[in-house]
Amino acid sequence: MKRFASRKSEFLPRNFYNLKADLPELPPPPLNPQTKEVLAPEELEVIFPQGFIQQEGSLEPYHPIPDEVLSAYEVYRPTPLIYAAGLKEELGTPAHILYKYEGVGPTGSHKSNTAIMQAYLAAQEGVEVLTTETGAGQWGSALAHAGSIFGLKVKVFMVRISYRQKPGRKIMMKLFGAEVEESPSPSTEAGQKFYRENPDHPGSLGIAISEAVEMAVKRKEAKYSLGSVLDAVLMHQSIIGLEAINQMQELGFEPDVIVGCVGGGSNFAGLAFPFVREHIKGKKKIEFIAVEPEICPTLTKGNLRYDHGDTAGLTPLLYMYTLGMDFVPPPIHAGGLRYHGMAPLVSHLVRLGVVKAQAYSQKKVFAAARLFLRTEGILPAPESSHAVAAVIDEALRAKEEKVERVILFNLSGHGFLDISAYEKVE
Ligand SMILES: *Cc1c(COP(=O)(O)O)cnc(C)c1O
């Protein structure tokens, strides 16, 4: 079967897209964690750069991408949109399967799209240090790289279980000049609480976020950077879907189903939201599927309510699907999907019935990854493999129903640094 892809440079967008401009109804706003009053943007200034806060609160549909950021994107964007000819043939399905391959990014995932923009905004304001957390290390390495572009120091709290299980990304962060510490750490009050009880505590994203936020609040020269969940982060990721709209058109397809894995929701939203705009404007009826792990079932088993983004309760209260701020998911290899909450905008679309959620087991996900490697030649990240597993089921459903459905999904990253996980899980 003939293989083909779209990757023309003229498809690189000049603006980010903000879904909030087109939503008929907005999700409930963030609240101050102490007073429980609606949060004023100024209250975020101790945590985030001002440019970022402006984007977070914006209702403007388009935000121009600065030239410095565009030139960093040009190194790896537009990412290819690939027709999965090998997978289609193997499954014997009439469905057309296409994927946006974000693994070609400098550190192997979509996370650079927002890391580069956030580092730019911080550098513009004279911030010297960006603090952050990382699970499997994709976000930490993306921010470490972005910091190196704009001359910022990056301090990363890495969830202990990943720090020890996945040395590859820790090494990469250090090569970019970042400082990396196991979380829970003895360096912050939020970390000490857990570290003193158990120096081998496996950690969680919620705890690591508390540590990074605490450090940013305490140091004048430092600000905090978050790799997912927030409206502005989802907006930066819209570059994926904006490219895909043009690329799908070039290849002559319109999506019926759009699939992405969800940790905090950013890669899914990045691909989906520009198409959600077409869907809500009635231009095209599309099914949106968000895929999560069974052991961290935020959308399928969690509750929609206000909750903290972190364990210590330092972050604003967000209205989102959540398993509770104290939830520590069992260690799975898809470390990037071990988060108790979900982006408020993704949560909102689930509540409105625009987005459907599904949960998959690690076993099924790894089997899907192996099939994808053999048929498409790319080893997906364990996170992205959740999307692959759901796409395979969708393609088989199309086969059963004998319909030529068009399935588009986000292959959010490659799994080259997760290779040992693929040896361990049968
Ligand atoms: C971080 C990560 C995810 C999960 O985060 P989202 O914000 O939900 O996208 C998924 N895939 C990869 C490759 C990641 O690095």
PDB file of N, CA and C in Angstrom, residues 68-153:
ATOM      1  N   GLU A  68      10.258  35.199  17.207  1.00  0.00           N
ATOM      2  CA  GLU A  68      11.279  34.356  17.851  1.00  0.00           C
ATOM      3  C   GLU A  68      10.748  32.941  18.088  1.00  0.00           C
ATOM      4  N   VAL A  69       9.468  32.867  18.416  1.00  0.00           N
ATOM      5  CA  VAL A  69       8.848  31.570  18.685  1.00  0.00           C
ATOM      6  C   VAL A  69       8.627  30.817  17.364  1.00  0.00           C
ATOM      7  N   LEU A  70       8.188  31.579  16.348  1.00  0.00           N
ATOM      8  CA  LEU A  70       8.002  30.965  15.032  1.00  0.00           C
ATOM      9  C   LEU A  70       9.293  30.342  14.522  1.00  0.00           C
ATOM     10  N   SER A  71      10.415  31.062  14.720  1.00  0.00           N
ATOM     11  CA  SER A  71      11.659  30.504  14.168  1.00  0.00           C
ATOM     12  C   SER A  71      12.091  29.265  14.948  1.00  0.00           C
ATOM     13  N   ALA A  72      11.759  29.191  16.230  1.00  0.00           N
ATOM     14  CA  ALA A  72      12.039  27.945  16.971  1.00  0.00           C
ATOM     15  C   ALA A  72      11.109  26.819  16.493  1.00  0.00           C
ATOM     16  N   TYR A  73       9.878  27.168  16.176  1.00  0.00           N
ATOM     17  CA  TYR A  73       8.935  26.160  15.654  1.00  0.00           C
ATOM     18  C   TYR A  73       9.376  25.634  14.285  1.00  0.00           C
ATOM     19  N   GLU A  74       9.917  26.555  13.469  1.00  0.00           N
ATOM     20  CA  GLU A  74      10.257  26.169  12.095  1.00  0.00           C
ATOM     21  C   GLU A  74      11.254  25.014  12.036  1.00  0.00           C
ATOM     22  N   VAL A  75      12.005  24.826  13.125  1.00  0.00           N
ATOM     23  CA  VAL A  75      12.965  23.726  13.168  1.00  0.00           C
ATOM     24  C   VAL A  75      12.251  22.367  13.052  1.00  0.00           C
ATOM     25  N   TYR A  76      11.050  22.271  13.617  1.00  0.00           N
ATOM     26  CA  TYR A  76      10.370  20.959  13.587  1.00  0.00           C
ATOM     27  C   TYR A  76       8.921  21.002  13.097  1.00  0.00           C
ATOM     28  N   ARG A  77       8.391  22.197  12.830  1.00  0.00           N
ATOM     29  CA  ARG A  77       6.999  22.321  12.393  1.00  0.00           C
ATOM     30  C   ARG A  77       6.945  22.821  10.954  1.00  0.00           C
ATOM     31  N   PRO A  78       5.837  22.592  10.232  1.00  0.00           N
ATOM     32  CA  PRO A  78       4.734  21.741  10.661  1.00  0.00           C
ATOM     33  C   PRO A  78       5.163  20.288  10.818  1.00  0.00           C
ATOM     34  N   THR A  79       4.605  19.633  11.822  1.00  0.00           N
ATOM     35  CA  THR A  79       4.875  18.213  11.992  1.00  0.00           C
ATOM     36  C   THR A  79       4.078  17.461  10.923  1.00  0.00           C
ATOM     37  N   PRO A  80       4.569  16.296  10.505  1.00  0.00           N
ATOM     38  CA  PRO A  80       3.871  15.611   9.411  1.00  0.00           C
ATOM     39  C   PRO A  80       2.496  15.075   9.797  1.00  0.00           C
ATOM     40  N   LEU A  81       1.584  15.122   8.857  1.00  0.00           N
ATOM     41  CA  LEU A  81       0.307  14.400   8.974  1.00  0.00           C
ATOM     42  C   LEU A  81       0.465  13.167   8.094  1.00  0.00           C
ATOM     43  N   ILE A  82       0.389  12.006   8.708  1.00  0.00           N
ATOM     44  CA  ILE A  82       0.730  10.770   8.007  1.00  0.00           C
ATOM     45  C   ILE A  82      -0.502   9.882   7.816  1.00  0.00           C
ATOM     46  N   TYR A  83      -0.655   9.349   6.616  1.00  0.00           N
ATOM     47  CA  TYR A  83      -1.728   8.382   6.345  1.00  0.00           C
ATOM     48  C   TYR A  83      -1.222   7.006   6.771  1.00  0.00           C
ATOM     49  N   ALA A  84      -1.930   6.367   7.723  1.00  0.00           N
ATOM     50  CA  ALA A  84      -1.458   5.106   8.313  1.00  0.00           C
ATOM     51  C   ALA A  84      -1.772   3.925   7.397  1.00  0.00           C
ATOM     52  N   ALA A  85      -1.074   3.885   6.276  1.00  0.00           N
ATOM     53  CA  ALA A  85      -1.356   2.855   5.271  1.00  0.00           C
ATOM     54  C   ALA A  85      -1.064   1.455   5.809  1.00  0.00           C
ATOM     55  N   GLY A  86       0.021   1.323   6.559  1.00  0.00           N
ATOM     56  CA  GLY A  86       0.419   0.014   7.078  1.00  0.00           C
ATOM     57  C   GLY A  86      -0.585  -0.515   8.090  1.00  0.00           C
ATOM     58  N   LEU A  87      -1.004   0.343   9.003  1.00  0.00           N
ATOM     59  CA  LEU A  87      -1.963  -0.061  10.030  1.00  0.00           C
ATOM     60  C   LEU A  87      -3.309  -0.422   9.400  1.00  0.00           C
ATOM     61  N   LYS A  88      -3.728   0.391   8.437  1.00  0.00           N
ATOM     62  CA  LYS A  88      -4.999   0.139   7.744  1.00  0.00           C
ATOM     63  C   LYS A  88      -4.992  -1.243   7.087  1.00  0.00           C
ATOM     64  N   GLU A  89      -3.883  -1.527   6.408  1.00  0.00           N
ATOM     65  CA  GLU A  89      -3.783  -2.807   5.704  1.00  0.00           C
ATOM     66  C   GLU A  89      -3.831  -3.984   6.684  1.00  0.00           C
ATOM     67  N   GLU A  90      -3.068  -3.849   7.775  1.00  0.00           N
ATOM     68  CA  GLU A  90      -3.026  -4.914   8.789  1.00  0.00           C
ATOM     69  C   GLU A  90      -4.421  -5.181   9.374  1.00  0.00           C
ATOM     70  N   LEU A  91      -5.190  -4.097   9.617  1.00  0.00           N
ATOM     71  CA  LEU A  91      -6.505  -4.249  10.237  1.00  0.00           C
ATOM     72  C   LEU A  91      -7.579  -4.635   9.212  1.00  0.00           C
ATOM     73  N   GLY A  92      -7.261  -4.480   7.943  1.00  0.00           N
ATOM     74  CA  GLY A  92      -8.233  -4.790   6.896  1.00  0.00           C
ATOM     75  C   GLY A  92      -9.501  -3.958   7.023  1.00  0.00           C
ATOM     76  N   THR A  93      -9.325  -2.693   7.377  1.00  0.00           N
ATOM     77  CA  THR A  93     -10.483  -1.828   7.631  1.00  0.00           C
ATOM     78  C   THR A  93     -10.717  -0.871   6.460  1.00  0.00           C
ATOM     79  N   PRO A  94     -12.010  -0.558   6.192  1.00  0.00           N
ATOM     80  CA  PRO A  94     -12.279   0.459   5.170  1.00  0.00           C
ATOM     81  C   PRO A  94     -11.994   1.872   5.693  1.00  0.00           C
ATOM     82  N   ALA A  95     -11.775   2.005   7.014  1.00  0.00           N
ATOM     83  CA  ALA A  95     -11.543   3.330   7.604  1.00  0.00           C
ATOM     84  C   ALA A  95     -10.225   3.916   7.098  1.00  0.00           C
ATOM     85  N   HIS A  96     -10.189   5.245   6.958  1.00  0.00           N
ATOM     86  CA  HIS A  96      -8.935   5.947   6.664  1.00  0.00           C
ATOM     87  C   HIS A  96      -8.374   6.440   7.989  1.00  0.00           C
ATOM     88  N   ILE A  97      -7.139   6.062   8.289  1.00  0.00           N
ATOM     89  CA  ILE A  97      -6.541   6.461   9.564  1.00  0.00           C
ATOM     90  C   ILE A  97      -5.396   7.435   9.274  1.00  0.00           C
ATOM     91  N   LEU A  98      -5.448   8.606   9.911  1.00  0.00           N
ATOM     92  CA  LEU A  98      -4.365   9.586   9.734  1.00  0.00           C
ATOM     93  C   LEU A  98      -3.886  10.057  11.095  1.00  0.00           C
ATOM     94  N   TYR A  99      -2.586  10.332  11.204  1.00  0.00           N
ATOM     95  CA  TYR A  99      -2.096  10.816  12.489  1.00  0.00           C
ATOM     96  C   TYR A  99      -1.126  11.977  12.340  1.00  0.00           C
ATOM     97  N   LYS A 100      -1.213  12.853  13.318  1.00  0.00           N
ATOM     98  CA  LYS A 100      -0.317  13.986  13.404  1.00  0.00           C
ATOM     99  C   LYS A 100       0.830  13.523  14.285  1.00  0.00           C
ATOM    100  N   TYR A 101       2.054  13.545  13.747  1.00  0.00           N
ATOM    101  CA  TYR A 101       3.186  12.984  14.490  1.00  0.00           C
ATOM    102  C   TYR A 101       3.990  14.072  15.200  1.00  0.00           C
ATOM    103  N   GLU A 102       3.697  14.253  16.493  1.00  0.00           N
ATOM    104  CA  GLU A 102       4.374  15.285  17.288  1.00  0.00           C
ATOM    105  C   GLU A 102       5.723  14.809  17.842  1.00  0.00           C
ATOM    106  N   GLY A 103       6.028  13.533  17.623  1.00  0.00           N
ATOM    107  CA  GLY A 103       7.299  12.992  18.107  1.00  0.00           C
ATOM    108  C   GLY A 103       8.527  13.572  17.413  1.00  0.00           C
ATOM    109  N   VAL A 104       8.319  14.319  16.308  1.00  0.00           N
ATOM    110  CA  VAL A 104       9.468  14.926  15.619  1.00  0.00           C
ATOM    111  C   VAL A 104       9.957  16.192  16.336  1.00  0.00           C
ATOM    112  N   GLY A 105       9.282  16.593  17.398  1.00  0.00           N
ATOM    113  CA  GLY A 105       9.719  17.754  18.181  1.00  0.00           C
ATOM    114  C   GLY A 105      11.095  17.515  18.789  1.00  0.00           C
ATOM    115  N   PRO A 106      11.776  18.611  19.189  1.00  0.00           N
ATOM    116  CA  PRO A 106      13.162  18.506  19.655  1.00  0.00           C
ATOM    117  C   PRO A 106      13.367  17.513  20.801  1.00  0.00           C
ATOM    118  N   THR A 107      12.389  17.369  21.688  1.00  0.00           N
ATOM    119  CA  THR A 107      12.564  16.397  22.768  1.00  0.00           C
ATOM    120  C   THR A 107      11.561  15.237  22.647  1.00  0.00           C
ATOM    121  N   GLY A 108      10.934  15.131  21.489  1.00  0.00           N
ATOM    122  CA  GLY A 108      10.146  13.936  21.193  1.00  0.00           C
ATOM    123  C   GLY A 108       8.683  13.962  21.556  1.00  0.00           C
ATOM    124  N   SER A 109       8.132  15.126  21.892  1.00  0.00           N
ATOM    125  CA  SER A 109       6.694  15.200  22.155  1.00  0.00           C
ATOM    126  C   SER A 109       6.154  16.573  21.788  1.00  0.00           C
ATOM    127  N   HIS A 110       4.817  16.709  21.903  1.00  0.00           N
ATOM    128  CA  HIS A 110       4.147  17.976  21.609  1.00  0.00           C
ATOM    129  C   HIS A 110       4.494  19.065  22.622  1.00  0.00           C
ATOM    130  N   LYS A 111       5.101  18.721  23.750  1.00  0.00           N
ATOM    131  CA  LYS A 111       5.247  19.668  24.859  1.00  0.00           C
ATOM    132  C   LYS A 111       6.073  20.905  24.484  1.00  0.00           C
ATOM    133  N   SER A 112       6.953  20.785  23.502  1.00  0.00           N
ATOM    134  CA  SER A 112       7.755  21.948  23.103  1.00  0.00           C
ATOM    135  C   SER A 112       6.890  23.094  22.594  1.00  0.00           C
ATOM    136  N   ASN A 113       5.710  22.781  22.060  1.00  0.00           N
ATOM    137  CA  ASN A 113       4.863  23.847  21.496  1.00  0.00           C
ATOM    138  C   ASN A 113       4.536  24.907  22.535  1.00  0.00           C
ATOM    139  N   THR A 114       4.220  24.478  23.748  1.00  0.00           N
ATOM    140  CA  THR A 114       3.943  25.464  24.800  1.00  0.00           C
ATOM    141  C   THR A 114       5.208  25.844  25.564  1.00  0.00           C
ATOM    142  N   ALA A 115       6.161  24.924  25.696  1.00  0.00           N
ATOM    143  CA  ALA A 115       7.394  25.228  26.441  1.00  0.00           C
ATOM    144  C   ALA A 115       8.106  26.425  25.813  1.00  0.00           C
ATOM    145  N   ILE A 116       8.212  26.421  24.489  1.00  0.00           N
ATOM    146  CA  ILE A 116       8.933  27.489  23.791  1.00  0.00           C
ATOM    147  C   ILE A 116       8.204  28.826  23.983  1.00  0.00           C
ATOM    148  N   MET A 117       6.877  28.800  23.855  1.00  0.00           N
ATOM    149  CA  MET A 117       6.090  30.031  24.030  1.00  0.00           C
ATOM    150  C   MET A 117       6.182  30.540  25.465  1.00  0.00           C
ATOM    151  N   GLN A 118       6.105  29.641  26.434  1.00  0.00           N
ATOM    152  CA  GLN A 118       6.160  30.062  27.845  1.00  0.00           C
ATOM    153  C   GLN A 118       7.539  30.597  28.225  1.00  0.00           C
ATOM    154  N   ALA A 119       8.587  29.965  27.712  1.00  0.00           N
ATOM    155  CA  ALA A 119       9.941  30.454  28.014  1.00  0.00           C
ATOM    156  C   ALA A 119      10.133  31.831  27.385  1.00  0.00           C
ATOM    157  N   TYR A 120       9.608  32.023  26.186  1.00  0.00           N
ATOM    158  CA  TYR A 120       9.684  33.323  25.518  1.00  0.00           C
ATOM    159  C   TYR A 120       9.006  34.399  26.361  1.00  0.00           C
ATOM    160  N   LEU A 121       7.778  34.127  26.821  1.00  0.00           N
ATOM    161  CA  LEU A 121       7.025  35.113  27.602  1.00  0.00           C
ATOM    162  C   LEU A 121       7.765  35.460  28.900  1.00  0.00           C
ATOM    163  N   ALA A 122       8.357  34.454  29.538  1.00  0.00           N
ATOM    164  CA  ALA A 122       9.086  34.689  30.790  1.00  0.00           C
ATOM    165  C   ALA A 122      10.328  35.533  30.525  1.00  0.00           C
ATOM    166  N   ALA A 123      11.071  35.185  29.477  1.00  0.00           N
ATOM    167  CA  ALA A 123      12.312  35.916  29.165  1.00  0.00           C
ATOM    168  C   ALA A 123      12.010  37.379  28.840  1.00  0.00           C
ATOM    169  N   GLN A 124      10.884  37.625  28.155  1.00  0.00           N
ATOM    170  CA  GLN A 124      10.468  38.995  27.824  1.00  0.00           C
ATOM    171  C   GLN A 124      10.369  39.876  29.060  1.00  0.00           C
ATOM    172  N   GLU A 125       9.987  39.267  30.183  1.00  0.00           N
ATOM    173  CA  GLU A 125       9.755  40.029  31.411  1.00  0.00           C
ATOM    174  C   GLU A 125      10.927  39.988  32.370  1.00  0.00           C
ATOM    175  N   GLY A 126      12.059  39.456  31.932  1.00  0.00           N
ATOM    176  CA  GLY A 126      13.241  39.429  32.788  1.00  0.00           C
ATOM    177  C   GLY A 126      13.236  38.351  33.854  1.00  0.00           C
ATOM    178  N   VAL A 127      12.346  37.374  33.731  1.00  0.00           N
ATOM    179  CA  VAL A 127      12.378  36.233  34.654  1.00  0.00           C
ATOM    180  C   VAL A 127      13.700  35.489  34.439  1.00  0.00           C
ATOM    181  N   GLU A 128      14.335  35.041  35.545  1.00  0.00           N
ATOM    182  CA  GLU A 128      15.624  34.353  35.399  1.00  0.00           C
ATOM    183  C   GLU A 128      15.519  32.836  35.523  1.00  0.00           C
ATOM    184  N   VAL A 129      14.566  32.404  36.356  1.00  0.00           N
ATOM    185  CA  VAL A 129      14.437  30.971  36.599  1.00  0.00           C
ATOM    186  C   VAL A 129      12.996  30.529  36.360  1.00  0.00           C
ATOM    187  N   LEU A 130      12.816  29.420  35.662  1.00  0.00           N
ATOM    188  CA  LEU A 130      11.483  28.805  35.559  1.00  0.00           C
ATOM    189  C   LEU A 130      11.504  27.514  36.373  1.00  0.00           C
ATOM    190  N   THR A 131      10.536  27.381  37.280  1.00  0.00           N
ATOM    191  CA  THR A 131      10.426  26.131  38.037  1.00  0.00           C
ATOM    192  C   THR A 131       9.290  25.317  37.424  1.00  0.00           C
ATOM    193  N   THR A 132       9.417  24.023  37.524  1.00  0.00           N
ATOM    194  CA  THR A 132       8.329  23.181  37.027  1.00  0.00           C
ATOM    195  C   THR A 132       8.420  21.782  37.614  1.00  0.00           C
ATOM    196  N   GLU A 133       7.402  20.964  37.281  1.00  0.00           N
ATOM    197  CA  GLU A 133       7.392  19.560  37.681  1.00  0.00           C
ATOM    198  C   GLU A 133       7.440  18.729  36.410  1.00  0.00           C
ATOM    199  N   THR A 134       7.801  17.468  36.543  1.00  0.00           N
ATOM    200  CA  THR A 134       7.664  16.577  35.397  1.00  0.00           C
ATOM    201  C   THR A 134       7.368  15.173  35.886  1.00  0.00           C
ATOM    202  N   GLY A 135       6.568  14.431  35.090  1.00  0.00           N
ATOM    203  CA  GLY A 135       6.273  13.042  35.430  1.00  0.00           C
ATOM    204  C   GLY A 135       7.306  12.177  34.742  1.00  0.00           C
ATOM    205  N   ALA A 136       6.970  11.711  33.587  1.00  0.00           N
ATOM    206  CA  ALA A 136       7.882  10.849  32.838  1.00  0.00           C
ATOM    207  C   ALA A 136       9.100  11.612  32.309  1.00  0.00           C
ATOM    208  N   GLY A 137       9.035  12.929  32.302  1.00  0.00           N
ATOM    209  CA  GLY A 137      10.184  13.729  31.894  1.00  0.00           C
ATOM    210  C   GLY A 137      10.025  14.451  30.574  1.00  0.00           C
ATOM    211  N   GLN A 138       8.915  14.206  29.865  1.00  0.00           N
ATOM    212  CA  GLN A 138       8.738  14.891  28.577  1.00  0.00           C
ATOM    213  C   GLN A 138       8.591  16.397  28.762  1.00  0.00           C
ATOM    214  N   TRP A 139       7.783  16.781  29.755  1.00  0.00           N
ATOM    215  CA  TRP A 139       7.592  18.217  29.966  1.00  0.00           C
ATOM    216  C   TRP A 139       8.886  18.856  30.473  1.00  0.00           C
ATOM    217  N   GLY A 140       9.530  18.208  31.421  1.00  0.00           N
ATOM    218  CA  GLY A 140      10.783  18.758  31.952  1.00  0.00           C
ATOM    219  C   GLY A 140      11.814  18.937  30.851  1.00  0.00           C
ATOM    220  N   SER A 141      11.932  17.960  29.961  1.00  0.00           N
ATOM    221  CA  SER A 141      12.952  18.113  28.918  1.00  0.00           C
ATOM    222  C   SER A 141      12.542  19.159  27.882  1.00  0.00           C
ATOM    223  N   ALA A 142      11.239  19.258  27.598  1.00  0.00           N
ATOM    224  CA  ALA A 142      10.798  20.298  26.660  1.00  0.00           C
ATOM    225  C   ALA A 142      11.092  21.690  27.237  1.00  0.00           C
ATOM    226  N   LEU A 143      10.833  21.878  28.536  1.00  0.00           N
ATOM    227  CA  LEU A 143      11.080  23.196  29.132  1.00  0.00           C
ATOM    228  C   LEU A 143      12.580  23.458  29.279  1.00  0.00           C
ATOM    229  N   ALA A 144      13.347  22.410  29.568  1.00  0.00           N
ATOM    230  CA  ALA A 144      14.804  22.574  29.670  1.00  0.00           C
ATOM    231  C   ALA A 144      15.352  23.050  28.319  1.00  0.00           C
ATOM    232  N   HIS A 145      14.870  22.460  27.254  1.00  0.00           N
ATOM    233  CA  HIS A 145      15.289  22.879  25.910  1.00  0.00           C
ATOM    234  C   HIS A 145      14.856  24.321  25.635  1.00  0.00           C
ATOM    235  N   ALA A 146      13.587  24.634  25.944  1.00  0.00           N
ATOM    236  CA  ALA A 146      13.061  25.981  25.682  1.00  0.00           C
ATOM    237  C   ALA A 146      13.838  27.022  26.489  1.00  0.00           C
ATOM    238  N   GLY A 147      14.149  26.688  27.735  1.00  0.00           N
ATOM    239  CA  GLY A 147      14.930  27.603  28.579  1.00  0.00           C
ATOM    240  C   GLY A 147      16.287  27.870  27.960  1.00  0.00           C
ATOM    241  N   SER A 148      16.889  26.844  27.387  1.00  0.00           N
ATOM    242  CA  SER A 148      18.218  27.015  26.778  1.00  0.00           C
ATOM    243  C   SER A 148      18.155  27.942  25.559  1.00  0.00           C
ATOM    244  N   ILE A 149      17.022  27.999  24.884  1.00  0.00           N
ATOM    245  CA  ILE A 149      16.878  28.903  23.730  1.00  0.00           C
ATOM    246  C   ILE A 149      16.881  30.359  24.194  1.00  0.00           C
ATOM    247  N   PHE A 150      16.163  30.642  25.302  1.00  0.00           N
ATOM    248  CA  PHE A 150      15.976  32.033  25.715  1.00  0.00           C
ATOM    249  C   PHE A 150      16.824  32.432  26.930  1.00  0.00           C
ATOM    250  N   GLY A 151      17.800  31.607  27.292  1.00  0.00           N
ATOM    251  CA  GLY A 151      18.726  31.962  28.369  1.00  0.00           C
ATOM    252  C   GLY A 151      18.133  31.937  29.767  1.00  0.00           C
ATOM    253  N   LEU A 152      17.187  31.024  30.002  1.00  0.00           N
ATOM    254  CA  LEU A 152      16.584  30.902  31.340  1.00  0.00           C
ATOM    255  C   LEU A 152      17.124  29.669  32.049  1.00  0.00           C
ATOM    256  N   LYS A 153      17.265  29.779  33.382  1.00  0.00           N
ATOM    257  CA  LYS A 153      17.574  28.578  34.172  1.00  0.00           C
ATOM    258  C   LYS A 153      16.273  27.826  34.396  1.00  0.00           C
TER     259      LYS A 153
END
